[in-house]
Each structure stands twice: as C-alpha cells, then as structure tokens.
Coordinates of C-alpha atoms in Angstrom, one line a residue:
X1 CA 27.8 -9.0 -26.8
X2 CA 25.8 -9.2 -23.8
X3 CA 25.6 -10.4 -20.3
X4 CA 25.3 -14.1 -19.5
X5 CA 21.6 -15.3 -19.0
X6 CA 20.1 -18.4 -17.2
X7 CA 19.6 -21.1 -20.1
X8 CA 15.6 -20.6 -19.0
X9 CA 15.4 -16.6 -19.1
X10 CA 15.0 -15.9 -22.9
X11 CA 16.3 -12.6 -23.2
X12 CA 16.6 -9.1 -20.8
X13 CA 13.5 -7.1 -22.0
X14 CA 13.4 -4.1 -19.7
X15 CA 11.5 -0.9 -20.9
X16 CA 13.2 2.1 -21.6
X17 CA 13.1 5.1 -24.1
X18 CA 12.5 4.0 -27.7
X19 CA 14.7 6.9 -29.2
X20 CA 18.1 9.0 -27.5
X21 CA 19.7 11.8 -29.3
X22 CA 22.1 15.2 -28.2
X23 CA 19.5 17.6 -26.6
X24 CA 20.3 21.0 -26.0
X25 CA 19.6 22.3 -22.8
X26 CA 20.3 18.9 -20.5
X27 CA 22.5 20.4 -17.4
X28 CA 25.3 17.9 -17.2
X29 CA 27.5 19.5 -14.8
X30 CA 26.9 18.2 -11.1
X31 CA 27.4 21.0 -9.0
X32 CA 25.0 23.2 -11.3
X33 CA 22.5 20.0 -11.3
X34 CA 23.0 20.1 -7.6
X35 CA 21.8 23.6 -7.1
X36 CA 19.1 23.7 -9.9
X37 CA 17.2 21.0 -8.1
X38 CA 18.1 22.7 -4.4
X39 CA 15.8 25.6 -6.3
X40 CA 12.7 24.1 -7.2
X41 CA 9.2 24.9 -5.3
X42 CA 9.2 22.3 -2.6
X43 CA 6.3 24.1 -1.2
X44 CA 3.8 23.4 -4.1
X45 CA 4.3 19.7 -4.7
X46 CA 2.4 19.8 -8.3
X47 CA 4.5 22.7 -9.7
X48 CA 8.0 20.7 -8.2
X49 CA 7.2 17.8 -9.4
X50 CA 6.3 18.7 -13.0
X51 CA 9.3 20.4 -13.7
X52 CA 11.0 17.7 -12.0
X53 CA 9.3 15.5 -14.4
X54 CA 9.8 17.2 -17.6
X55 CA 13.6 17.5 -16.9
X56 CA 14.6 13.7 -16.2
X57 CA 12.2 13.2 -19.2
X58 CA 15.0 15.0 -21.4
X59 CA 17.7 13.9 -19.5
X60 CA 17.0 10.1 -20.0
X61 CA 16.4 10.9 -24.1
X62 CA 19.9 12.2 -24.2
X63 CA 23.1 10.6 -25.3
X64 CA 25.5 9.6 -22.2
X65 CA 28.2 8.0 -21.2
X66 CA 27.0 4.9 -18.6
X67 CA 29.5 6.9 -15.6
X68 CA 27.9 10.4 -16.1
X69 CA 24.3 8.9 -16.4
X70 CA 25.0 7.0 -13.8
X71 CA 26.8 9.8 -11.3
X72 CA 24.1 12.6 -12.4
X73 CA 20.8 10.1 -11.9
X74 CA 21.9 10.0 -8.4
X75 CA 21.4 13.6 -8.2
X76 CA 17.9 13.1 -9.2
X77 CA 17.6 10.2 -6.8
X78 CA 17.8 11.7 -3.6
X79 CA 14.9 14.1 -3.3
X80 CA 12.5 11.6 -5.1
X81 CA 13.3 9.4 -2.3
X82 CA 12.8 11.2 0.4
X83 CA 9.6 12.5 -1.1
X84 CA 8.5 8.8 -1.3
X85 CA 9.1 8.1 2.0
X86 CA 7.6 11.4 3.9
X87 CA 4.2 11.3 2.1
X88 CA 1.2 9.4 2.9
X89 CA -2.6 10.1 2.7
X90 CA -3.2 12.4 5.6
X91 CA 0.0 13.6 5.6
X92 CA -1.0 14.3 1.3
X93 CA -4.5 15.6 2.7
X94 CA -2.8 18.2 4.7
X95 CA -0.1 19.9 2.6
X96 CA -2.9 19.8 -0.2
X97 CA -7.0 21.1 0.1
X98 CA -7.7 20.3 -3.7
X99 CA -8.8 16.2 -4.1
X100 CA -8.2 16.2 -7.7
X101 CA -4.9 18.0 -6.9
X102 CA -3.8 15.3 -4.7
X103 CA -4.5 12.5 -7.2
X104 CA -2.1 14.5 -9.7
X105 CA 0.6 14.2 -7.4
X106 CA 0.0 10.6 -6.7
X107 CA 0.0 9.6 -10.2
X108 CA 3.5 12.3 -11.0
X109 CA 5.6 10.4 -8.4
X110 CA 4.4 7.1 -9.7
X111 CA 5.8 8.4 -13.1
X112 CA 8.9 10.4 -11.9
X113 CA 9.7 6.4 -10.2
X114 CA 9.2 5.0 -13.2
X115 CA 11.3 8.0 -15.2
X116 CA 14.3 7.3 -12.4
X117 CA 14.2 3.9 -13.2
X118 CA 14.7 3.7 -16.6
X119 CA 17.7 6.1 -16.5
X120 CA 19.0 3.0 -14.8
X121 CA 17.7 0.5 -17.1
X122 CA 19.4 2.4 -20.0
X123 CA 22.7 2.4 -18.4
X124 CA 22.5 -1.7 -18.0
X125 CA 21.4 -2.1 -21.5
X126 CA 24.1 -0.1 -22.3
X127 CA 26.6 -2.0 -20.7
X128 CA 25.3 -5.1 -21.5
X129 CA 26.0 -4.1 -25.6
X130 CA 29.8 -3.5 -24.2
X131 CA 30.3 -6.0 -22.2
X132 CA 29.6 -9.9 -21.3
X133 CA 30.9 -9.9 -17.5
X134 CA 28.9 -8.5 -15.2
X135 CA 31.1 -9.3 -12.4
X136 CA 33.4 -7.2 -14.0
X137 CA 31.5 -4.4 -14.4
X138 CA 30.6 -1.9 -11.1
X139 CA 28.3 0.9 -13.0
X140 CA 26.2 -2.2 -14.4
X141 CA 25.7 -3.5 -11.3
X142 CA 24.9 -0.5 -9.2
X143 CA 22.8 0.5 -12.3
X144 CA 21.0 -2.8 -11.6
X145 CA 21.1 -2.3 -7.7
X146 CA 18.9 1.4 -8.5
X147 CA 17.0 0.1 -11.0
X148 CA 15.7 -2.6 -8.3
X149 CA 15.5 0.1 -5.8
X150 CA 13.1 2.8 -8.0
X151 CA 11.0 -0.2 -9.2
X152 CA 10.4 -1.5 -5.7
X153 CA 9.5 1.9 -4.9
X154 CA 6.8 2.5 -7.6
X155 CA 5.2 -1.1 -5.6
X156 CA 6.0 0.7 -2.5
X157 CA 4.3 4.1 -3.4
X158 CA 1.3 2.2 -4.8
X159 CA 0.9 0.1 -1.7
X160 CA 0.7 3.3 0.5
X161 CA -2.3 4.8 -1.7
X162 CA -3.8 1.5 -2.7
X163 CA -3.3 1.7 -6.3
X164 CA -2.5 -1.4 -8.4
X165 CA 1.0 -1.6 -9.0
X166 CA 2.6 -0.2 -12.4
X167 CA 2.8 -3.0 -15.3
X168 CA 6.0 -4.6 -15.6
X169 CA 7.2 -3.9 -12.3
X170 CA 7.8 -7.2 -10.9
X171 CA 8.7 -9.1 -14.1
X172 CA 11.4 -6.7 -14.4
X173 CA 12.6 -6.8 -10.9
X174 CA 12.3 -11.1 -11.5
X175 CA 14.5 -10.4 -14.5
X176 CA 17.3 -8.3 -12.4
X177 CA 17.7 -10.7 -9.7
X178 CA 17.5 -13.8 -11.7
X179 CA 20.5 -12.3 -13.9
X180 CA 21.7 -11.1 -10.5
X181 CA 21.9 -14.9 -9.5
X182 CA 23.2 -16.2 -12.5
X183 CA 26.5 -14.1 -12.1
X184 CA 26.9 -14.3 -8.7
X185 CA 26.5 -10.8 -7.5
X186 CA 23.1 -11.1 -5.6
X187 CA 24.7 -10.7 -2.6
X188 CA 27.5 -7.9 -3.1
X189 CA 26.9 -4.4 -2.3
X190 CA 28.7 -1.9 -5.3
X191 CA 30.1 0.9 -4.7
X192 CA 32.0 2.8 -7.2
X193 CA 32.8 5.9 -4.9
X194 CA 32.3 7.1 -1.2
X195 CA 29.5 9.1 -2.1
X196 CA 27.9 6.9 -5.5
X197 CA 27.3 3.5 -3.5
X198 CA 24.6 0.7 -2.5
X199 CA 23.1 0.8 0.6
X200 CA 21.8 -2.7 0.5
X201 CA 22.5 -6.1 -2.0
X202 CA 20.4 -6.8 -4.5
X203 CA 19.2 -9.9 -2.5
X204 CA 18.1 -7.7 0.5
X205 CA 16.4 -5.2 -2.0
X206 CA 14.4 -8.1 -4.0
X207 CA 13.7 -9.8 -0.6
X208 CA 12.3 -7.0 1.4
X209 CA 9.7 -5.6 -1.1
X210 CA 8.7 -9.4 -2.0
X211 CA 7.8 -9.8 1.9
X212 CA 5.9 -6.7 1.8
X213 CA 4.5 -7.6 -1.3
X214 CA 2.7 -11.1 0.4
X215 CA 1.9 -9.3 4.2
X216 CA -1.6 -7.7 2.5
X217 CA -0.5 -4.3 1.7
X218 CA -3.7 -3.8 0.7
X219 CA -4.8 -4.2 4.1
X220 CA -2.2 -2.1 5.9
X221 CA -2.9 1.8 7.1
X222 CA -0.5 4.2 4.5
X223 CA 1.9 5.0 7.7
X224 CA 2.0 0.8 8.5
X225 CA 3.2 0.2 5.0
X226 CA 6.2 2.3 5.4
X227 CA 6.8 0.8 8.4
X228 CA 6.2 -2.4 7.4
X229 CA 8.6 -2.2 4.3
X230 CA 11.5 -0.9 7.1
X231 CA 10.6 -3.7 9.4
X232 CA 11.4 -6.3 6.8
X233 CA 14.7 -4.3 6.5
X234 CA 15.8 -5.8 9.7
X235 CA 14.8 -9.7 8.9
X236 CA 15.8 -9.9 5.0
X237 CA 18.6 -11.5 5.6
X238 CA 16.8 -14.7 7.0
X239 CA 14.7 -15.0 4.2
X240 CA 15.9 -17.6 1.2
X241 CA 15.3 -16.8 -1.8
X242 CA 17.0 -19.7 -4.2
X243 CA 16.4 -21.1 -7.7
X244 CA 13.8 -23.9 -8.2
X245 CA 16.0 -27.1 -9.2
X246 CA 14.4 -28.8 -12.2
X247 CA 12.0 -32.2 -11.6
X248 CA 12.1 -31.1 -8.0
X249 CA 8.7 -31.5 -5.9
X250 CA 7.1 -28.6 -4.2
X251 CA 7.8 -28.5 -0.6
X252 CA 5.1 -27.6 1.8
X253 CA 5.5 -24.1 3.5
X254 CA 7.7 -22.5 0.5
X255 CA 6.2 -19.6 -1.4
X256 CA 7.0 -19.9 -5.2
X257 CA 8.0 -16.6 -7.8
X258 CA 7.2 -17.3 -11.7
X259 CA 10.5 -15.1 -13.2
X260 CA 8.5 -14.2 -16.4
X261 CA 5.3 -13.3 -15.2
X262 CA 4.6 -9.7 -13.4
X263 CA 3.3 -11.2 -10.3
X264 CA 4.1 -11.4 -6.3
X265 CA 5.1 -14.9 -5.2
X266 CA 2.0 -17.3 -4.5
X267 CA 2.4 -19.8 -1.6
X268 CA 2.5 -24.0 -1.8
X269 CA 1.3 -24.2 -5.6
X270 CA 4.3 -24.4 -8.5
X271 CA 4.2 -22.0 -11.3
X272 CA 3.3 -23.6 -14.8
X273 CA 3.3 -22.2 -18.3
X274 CA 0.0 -23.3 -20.6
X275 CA 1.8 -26.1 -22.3
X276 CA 2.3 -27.7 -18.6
X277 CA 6.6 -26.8 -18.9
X278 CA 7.9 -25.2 -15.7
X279 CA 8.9 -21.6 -16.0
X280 CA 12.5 -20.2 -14.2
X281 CA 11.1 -20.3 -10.5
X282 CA 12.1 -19.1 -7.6
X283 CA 11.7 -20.0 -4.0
X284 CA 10.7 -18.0 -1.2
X285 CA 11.6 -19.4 2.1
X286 CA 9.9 -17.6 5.0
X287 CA 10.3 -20.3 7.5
X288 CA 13.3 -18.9 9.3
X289 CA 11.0 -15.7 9.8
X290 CA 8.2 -17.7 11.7
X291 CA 11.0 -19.3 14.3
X292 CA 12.1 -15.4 14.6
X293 CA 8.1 -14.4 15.3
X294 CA 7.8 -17.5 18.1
X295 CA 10.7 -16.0 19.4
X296 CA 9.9 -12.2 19.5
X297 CA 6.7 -13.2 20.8
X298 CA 7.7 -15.1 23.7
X299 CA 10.2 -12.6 25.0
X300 CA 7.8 -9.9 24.4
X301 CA 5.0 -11.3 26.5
X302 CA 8.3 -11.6 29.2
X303 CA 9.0 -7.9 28.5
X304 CA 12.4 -8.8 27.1
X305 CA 12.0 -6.4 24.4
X306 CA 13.0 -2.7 24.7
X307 CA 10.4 0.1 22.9
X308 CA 12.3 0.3 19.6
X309 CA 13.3 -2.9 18.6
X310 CA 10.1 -3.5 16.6
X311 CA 6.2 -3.1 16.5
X312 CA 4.9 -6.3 17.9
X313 CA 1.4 -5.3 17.0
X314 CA 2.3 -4.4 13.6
X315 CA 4.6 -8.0 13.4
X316 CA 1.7 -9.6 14.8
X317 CA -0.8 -8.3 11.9
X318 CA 1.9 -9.4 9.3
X319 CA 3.1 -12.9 10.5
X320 CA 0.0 -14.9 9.5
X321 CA 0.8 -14.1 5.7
X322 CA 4.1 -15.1 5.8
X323 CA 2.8 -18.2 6.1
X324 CA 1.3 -20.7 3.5
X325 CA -1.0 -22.3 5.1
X326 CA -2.9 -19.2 6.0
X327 CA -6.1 -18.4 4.3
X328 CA -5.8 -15.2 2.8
X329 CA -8.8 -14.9 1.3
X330 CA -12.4 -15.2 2.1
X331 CA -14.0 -17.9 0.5
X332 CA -16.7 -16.6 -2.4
X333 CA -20.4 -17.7 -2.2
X334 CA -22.7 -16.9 -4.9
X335 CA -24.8 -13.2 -3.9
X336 CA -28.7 -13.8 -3.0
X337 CA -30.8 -11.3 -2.6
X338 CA -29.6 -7.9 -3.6
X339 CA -26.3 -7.4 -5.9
X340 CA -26.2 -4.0 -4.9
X341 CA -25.3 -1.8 -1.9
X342 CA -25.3 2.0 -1.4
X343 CA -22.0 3.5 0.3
X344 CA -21.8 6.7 2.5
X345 CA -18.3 7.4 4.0
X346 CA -17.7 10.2 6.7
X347 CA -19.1 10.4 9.7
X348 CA -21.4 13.0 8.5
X349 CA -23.0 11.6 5.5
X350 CA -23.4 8.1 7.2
X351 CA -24.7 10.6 10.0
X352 CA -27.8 12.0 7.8
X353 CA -28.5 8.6 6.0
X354 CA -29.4 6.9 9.3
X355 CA -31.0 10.1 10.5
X356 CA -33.4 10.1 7.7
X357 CA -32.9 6.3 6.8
X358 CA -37.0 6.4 6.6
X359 CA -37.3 9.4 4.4
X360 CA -34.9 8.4 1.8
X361 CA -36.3 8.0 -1.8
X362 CA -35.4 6.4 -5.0
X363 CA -33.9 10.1 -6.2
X364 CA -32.1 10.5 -2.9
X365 CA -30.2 7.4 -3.7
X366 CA -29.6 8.1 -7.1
X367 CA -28.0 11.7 -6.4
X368 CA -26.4 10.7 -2.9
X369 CA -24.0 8.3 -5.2
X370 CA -24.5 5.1 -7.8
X371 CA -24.4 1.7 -6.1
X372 CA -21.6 -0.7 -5.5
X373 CA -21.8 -4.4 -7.3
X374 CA -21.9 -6.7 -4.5
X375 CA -18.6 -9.5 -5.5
X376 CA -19.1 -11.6 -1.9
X377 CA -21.2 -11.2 1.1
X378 CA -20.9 -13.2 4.2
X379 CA -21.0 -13.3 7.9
X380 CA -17.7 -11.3 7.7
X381 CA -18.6 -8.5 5.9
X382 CA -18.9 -7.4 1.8
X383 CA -16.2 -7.2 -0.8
X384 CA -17.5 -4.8 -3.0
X385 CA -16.4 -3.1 -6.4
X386 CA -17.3 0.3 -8.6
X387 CA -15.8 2.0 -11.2
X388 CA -15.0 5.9 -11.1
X389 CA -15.3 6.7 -7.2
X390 CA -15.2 10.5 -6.5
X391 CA -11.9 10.9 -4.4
X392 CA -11.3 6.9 -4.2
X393 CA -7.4 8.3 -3.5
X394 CA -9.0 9.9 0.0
X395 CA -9.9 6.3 1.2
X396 CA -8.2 4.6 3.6
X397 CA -7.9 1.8 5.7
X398 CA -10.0 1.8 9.0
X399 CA -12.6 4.3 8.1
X400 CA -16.0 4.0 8.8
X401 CA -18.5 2.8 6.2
X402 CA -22.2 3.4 6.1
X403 CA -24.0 0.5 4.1
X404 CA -27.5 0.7 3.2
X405 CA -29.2 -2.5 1.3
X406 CA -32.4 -1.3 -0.2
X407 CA -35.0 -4.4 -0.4
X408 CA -36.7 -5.3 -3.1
X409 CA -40.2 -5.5 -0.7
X410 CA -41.9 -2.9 1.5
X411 CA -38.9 -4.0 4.6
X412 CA -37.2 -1.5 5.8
X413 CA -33.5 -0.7 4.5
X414 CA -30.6 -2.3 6.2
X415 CA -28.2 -0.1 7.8
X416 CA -25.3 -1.5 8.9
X417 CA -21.8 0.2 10.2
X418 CA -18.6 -1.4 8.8
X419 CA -14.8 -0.5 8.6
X420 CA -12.7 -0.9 5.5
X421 CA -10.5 -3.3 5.9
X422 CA -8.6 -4.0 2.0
X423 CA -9.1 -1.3 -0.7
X424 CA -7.6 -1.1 -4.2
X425 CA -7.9 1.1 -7.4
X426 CA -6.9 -0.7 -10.9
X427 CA -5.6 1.8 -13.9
X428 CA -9.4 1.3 -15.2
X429 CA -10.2 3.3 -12.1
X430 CA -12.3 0.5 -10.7
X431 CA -12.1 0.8 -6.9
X432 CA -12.7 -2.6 -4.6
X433 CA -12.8 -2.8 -1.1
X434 CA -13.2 -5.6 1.7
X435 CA -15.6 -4.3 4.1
X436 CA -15.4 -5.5 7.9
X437 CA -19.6 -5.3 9.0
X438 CA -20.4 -4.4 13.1
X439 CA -23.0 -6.6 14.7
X440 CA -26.4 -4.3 15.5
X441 CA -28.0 -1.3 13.9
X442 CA -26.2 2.0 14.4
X443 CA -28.0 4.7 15.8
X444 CA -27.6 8.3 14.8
X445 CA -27.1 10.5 17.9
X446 CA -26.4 13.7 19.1
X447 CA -24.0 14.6 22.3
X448 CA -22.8 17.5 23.6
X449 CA -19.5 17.5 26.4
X450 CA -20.9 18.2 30.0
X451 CA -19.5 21.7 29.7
X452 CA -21.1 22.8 26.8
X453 CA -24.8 23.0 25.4
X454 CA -23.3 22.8 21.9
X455 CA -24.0 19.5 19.9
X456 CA -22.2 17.0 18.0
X457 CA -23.1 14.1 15.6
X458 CA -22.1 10.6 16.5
X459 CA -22.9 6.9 15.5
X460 CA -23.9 4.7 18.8
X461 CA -23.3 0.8 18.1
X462 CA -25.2 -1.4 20.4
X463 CA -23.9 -3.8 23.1
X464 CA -24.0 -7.1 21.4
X465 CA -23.3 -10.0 23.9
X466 CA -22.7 -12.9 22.0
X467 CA -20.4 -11.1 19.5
X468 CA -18.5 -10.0 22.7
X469 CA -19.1 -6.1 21.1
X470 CA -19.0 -3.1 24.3
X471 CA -21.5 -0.4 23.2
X472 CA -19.5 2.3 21.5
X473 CA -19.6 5.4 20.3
X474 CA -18.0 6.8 17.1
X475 CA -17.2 11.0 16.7
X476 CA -14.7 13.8 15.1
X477 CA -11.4 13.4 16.4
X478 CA -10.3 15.2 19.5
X479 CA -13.3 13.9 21.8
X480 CA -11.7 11.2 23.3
X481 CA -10.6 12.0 26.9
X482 CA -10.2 9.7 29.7
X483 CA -12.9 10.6 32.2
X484 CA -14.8 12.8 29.7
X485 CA -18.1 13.5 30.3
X486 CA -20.9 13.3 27.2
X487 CA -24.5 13.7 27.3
X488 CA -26.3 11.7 24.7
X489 CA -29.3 12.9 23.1
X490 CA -31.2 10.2 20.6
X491 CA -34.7 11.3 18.8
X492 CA -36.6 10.3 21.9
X493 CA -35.8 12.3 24.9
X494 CA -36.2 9.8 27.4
X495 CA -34.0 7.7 25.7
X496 CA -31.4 10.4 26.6
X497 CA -28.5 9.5 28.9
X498 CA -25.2 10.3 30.4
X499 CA -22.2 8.7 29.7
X500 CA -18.2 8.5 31.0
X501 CA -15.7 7.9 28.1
X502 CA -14.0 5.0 28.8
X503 CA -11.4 3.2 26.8
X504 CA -10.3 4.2 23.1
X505 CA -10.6 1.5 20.5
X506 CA -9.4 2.6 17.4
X507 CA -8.9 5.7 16.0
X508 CA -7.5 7.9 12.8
X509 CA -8.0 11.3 11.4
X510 CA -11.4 11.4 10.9
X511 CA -12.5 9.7 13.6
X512 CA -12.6 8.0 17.2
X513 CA -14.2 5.3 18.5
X514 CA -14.3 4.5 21.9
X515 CA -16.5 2.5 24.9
X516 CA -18.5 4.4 27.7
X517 CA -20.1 3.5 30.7
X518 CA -23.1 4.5 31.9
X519 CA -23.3 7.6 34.2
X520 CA -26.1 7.5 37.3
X521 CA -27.3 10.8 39.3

C-alpha cells in the first residue's frame, strides 16, 4: 500500500536512514526534550550544534510511532530555524574569530537541515506503507509540509553563503509537490493541533523558494537573500505553478520545472529526457508578478507607498529575472591573451599590490596566492574559477577585488579594481565568481582626516567621463561623513590634495566608497 502517484512519477524515492532500531538513551518525553535543548551552549555555536547534531542523528535511527516523531521533531525544529534565519556572513564573522571555525558551522547546519528533514521524510514513508489516502491522512501531510520547509531551507542556507545547494534537494521538493498536486492538498494548510501546525500550504512553500531560486541568489548580499526569500512571502500567492498538459506547445514568458531532475526551473525552453519523451513538467507562471512590479513601481515613483511595505530597490534588483526574456548570463567568448589572473581581496593586500605593483616578482606571486583560470573576459568584467580558496566562506558580494594580469612581454602588469558581483563554492571546493571591472587604474593612496596627522590606506579610482564614473575613493569603514575633511597624500607630493567627502556610493563591512570634491585654499 502506498499513496497514489501521477501515472508519469515512477515512484517516491526520498533519502532517509538506511537502518532504524530501539536505541537506549533517545529522550522521548516532551517536556524533558523541551528543557534538554533550552540547556545547550547557545553561546559557542560549534559545541551547540554538534551535540545538537549527534542527538537528532539517534533520534531519527530510532523506532517511532509517525505522531510522536512527528510531535517531538517539532521540538527540534524551532531553534534550527531561528538559527537559520539570524545568521549570515558578518553577522557569522562576528560571533566567531576562527575562519576554519566558521566553515564548521556552515557546513553543521547544512547537515542538521538535512538531519531535520529526514525525520520528516521517514514519517511520510511511513505512512505511505499504512495508508493509500493522503487526503485522509493529517501527520502525512504536515510531515510533507516540514519536509518541504527544512529542504527549502538547506537551498536557503546555501544561497546566503554561496555554497552549491545539497544534492537531491530540489528533485525531492519536485517529488512532494507533484504528489502534493496529484491528491489535491497543495493548497491546504494542516494542522493537527494549536500548537503542531503549518504556517503556510505547500504551494506557497514550493513557490516562494522556486522564485528565490531564479532571482540570482548567487548575486544577492547574505542579508538580501533573507530578505528576498520573505519578500516572495508576500507575492506567492500570484504565482501559478500548474502541471504541463501533454502535446501542449511552450508558451512564451512561462518558466518550465523538470519533476525528476534536481534542478531550479529554466525559462521559455521545455524539459526533454535523452530519448526526446517529455518528463512530468511543471509550469511556472510569473506573469502576474511583473503586472504587480509595473504597479509598485508607478505608485512608488508617486510616493504611494509607505516605508514598510517592501524594498523597491531590492524588488527592482530581482524583477528582471522573473522574467524570460531576460538575459541572465553573459555571453562566453573564447580567452586571448592570458588564461590566468592573480586575486588580492581586502583593502589592504590590494593596498600593497598596487603600492609595489613594479616591484613584484615571479616568487611574490607565487607566495601572495596561485592564480585564477580565466572562464570569460569581456568589456563587463571576468568570470573566474579556482579550486581550494583559503576562507572562500569569508567572501561576499560587493567586496572589492584587486586583479593583476601579468603579461607575457616586458608591459607593465594590469591592475584593475573590480567588485564581486556572483560567487559560488561546489562540494569539490571549487570557488567561481563574476567579477564587475572599474574603468581606470586605481591608485594606492594615503589620507589622513584634517584633524589628525595619522594616516590611512585607500584606493583612488579616476574620473572617467565617458563611462560617466565620479572619482572615488575606497577606505575602512567608519570614514564616511558628510562634510568630512581628508587630505590625500599619493607618492608624489605635489600630487597631494585636499578633498570634501561628498556622497556615499556603496558600502559594507569592510569598506566604503564614496565621491569627493576638490577642496581650494
């Protein structure tokens, strides 16, 4: 006996625990469950969340009834969640000094996600052995609303730190909601208690990490992905998201989800298996969304919409991928010329390249850090790719890059400043990022604030008139002051000037980068 499948899904194949047996020392009572986990070291995040780790490991290898599995999961649930959702990179870099540390706890809560969600899973295999109506059946479908939940939060949590997402994760959500749809509970939010209920349908679940999922994560700084993820919140429910019909043409502006392949849905072009047969597709139908952007952009540029309601800017960055016809790639041309490019990240090590740009030799290079394979080059910038990159899990989107071509003649080396704009880390620890380049050479300076004699590193990029670039200047963080006044000092002194700050440009925690205007005795 089992639950009813499309005729095109072959079977439910969800991972779980090979082997379950009666282990002693499982805590099955609630309230004791309750106040064990109140106990553990929330102060050292490593220690917490390997004994957190080790205990839902033994609790998901023990014999259960679906209820009680069910009942004490959700005990585990909470915390883990509100881990996920109060941790990003520079809040990580602050609560933790150690880099390796901090890649430790990444990669635990990716596991403890992917623990939580197989207590789930077990509980709707479970059922499914028991029983053939889903419908019928409340603990199998808020085991499958969970399930969807902790597997859209592994994607979630590996959005924020740029990791590839787990394998499986998708073709396993795909597999839920298709069953989902087949009975007719996609939309129905379970609760089998007032305190062990749904939040949201499995519909608005599926829908809102999918969204996420095509609006370059990738791209997104850690903080915008969260909020990003609780924007979609509020439009999932104008999303479609219906089955393909069969000898049906494509329609133009519809994104398309493969149910048995582990992927994010791909816009315009139909799914096919390799003997040319159509797999059980989905569609994605973001159109209603773009009316909803027109019309939050209009009455924001009235001021019709109260601080709140949502991040324009953000909405702004996100709309153009929900739709197809936007190029989301840059188009590849072969690599002339060199294949390789040196990387120096922080402001101080780009700092002491350019300072010494001239003096650099081959060993320098070598011990400064191994080159990055060049994968495309053009006006735009690099996308580049290296395996094994000391603290990848430090990087993140908007810092500053400094990119130094060596040639294979007596020219100088190219410096140029860029910003990363798309960074991610595979399980083979191969690291690639998109790299946005600034027109002009930056210049390594010196300033010092006109009430101190004390002096400070900075990069100077050049006014560049027909890229419509301001000169600017990039520092540490906390220099940026409206009417501040810096004195610059370059290697020739009377090349030295005297500047006002003048209007911030972008800015995160390493950094700030801002215009200036020139300051006359």
């Amino acid at each position: 006996m089992s639950f009813e499948l499309p005729d095109n899904m072959p079977n439910l194949n969800l991972s779980v625990p090979a082997d379950r047996e009666s282990i002693a020392g499982i805590e099955l009572n609630e309230s004791l469950l309750h106040h064990w986990i109140r106990q553990l070291p929330k102060n050292d995040l490593l220690a917490y969340n390997e004994i957190y780790l080790e205990a839902l490991k033994r609790f998901n290898r023990n014999t259960l009834d679906g209820k009680e599995r069910l009942l004490l999961l959700d005990l585990y649930r909470k915390p883990l969640n509100s881990l996920l959702f109060s941790l990003t990179i520079p809040k990580l870099a602050d609560t933790i000094a150690d880099a390796s540390q901090r890649l430790q706890v990444i990669t635990d809560l990716t596991e403890l996600m992917n623990e939580l969600a197989m207590g789930y899973k077990i509980i709707i295999n479970d059922t499914s052995e028991h029983s053939s109506n889903l419908k019928l059946n409340l603990i199998a479908q808020l085991a499958i609303n969970r399930a969807c939940e902790q597997l859209s939060y592994q994607a979630l949590h590996a959005y924020k730190f740029y990791q590839t997402v787990p394998v499986r994760v998708f073709k396993e959500l795909h597999q839920l909601y298709q069953l989902s749809l087949h009975t007719n509970i996609a939309d129905i939010t379970p609760i089998l208690g007032k305190q062990t209920k749904a939040l949201f349908s499995l519909h608005q679940r599926y829908a809102q990490i999918l969204l996420v999922s095509i609006c370059n994560p990738y791209g997104l700084s850690s903080g915008n992905v969260l909020e990003a993820y609780f924007m979609m919140e509020q439009l999932i429910d104008d999303v479609e998201l219906l089955p393909f019909p069969e000898n049906h043409q494509a329609t133009a502006g519809h994104f398309f989800i493969n149910c048995l392949s582990d992927r994010t849905p791909t816009p315009t072009l139909l799914p096919v298996m390799e003997d040319q047969a159509q797999p059980p597709t989905l569609i994605l139908n973001t159109k209603p969304l773009l009316i909803i952007a027109d019309i939050l952009f209009q009455q924001s540029n009235k001021g019709q919409i109260s601080d709140g309601t949502i991040n324009i800017d953000l909405f702004k960055q996100l709309i153009p991928f929900l739709n197809t016809s936007y190029q989301r790639k840059q188009i590849r041309i072969p690599v002339t010329g060199n294949e390789q490019v040196f990387l120096a990240f922080g402001l101080a090590s780009i700092h002491h390249c350019l300072s010494n740009i001239d003096k650099l030799t081959d060993a320098d290079y070598e011990s400064y850090k191994s080159p990055w394979d060049i994968l495309n080059k053009n006006t735009y910038g690099y996308l580049v790719n290296k395996q094994h990159v000391e603290n990848c899990h430090d990087l993140k989107i908007g810092d500053f890059v400094g990119v130094f071509e060596r040639q294979t003649t007596n020219k100088p080396v190219v410096a140029k400043l860029a910003s990363i704009r798309w960074l991610r880390t595979d399980p083979n620890n191969f690291t690639k990022t998109g790299l946005e380049t600034f027109a002009g050479e930056p210049i390594a300076v010196q300033f010092s604030l006109d009430s101190s004699e004390q002096t400070h590193p900075a990069l100077l990029l050049p006014e560049m008139g027909h890229r419509n670039q301001a000169a600017s200047l990039i520092t540490a963080p906390g220099i940026y002051s409206s009417q501040q006044t810096l004195r610059i000092k370059t290697k020739k002194k009377h090349l030295n000037f005297t500047v006002d700050v003048d209007q911030l440009l972008e800015s995160n925690t390493n950094f700030e980068r801002f215009t200036f205007t020139d300051k006359f005795d």
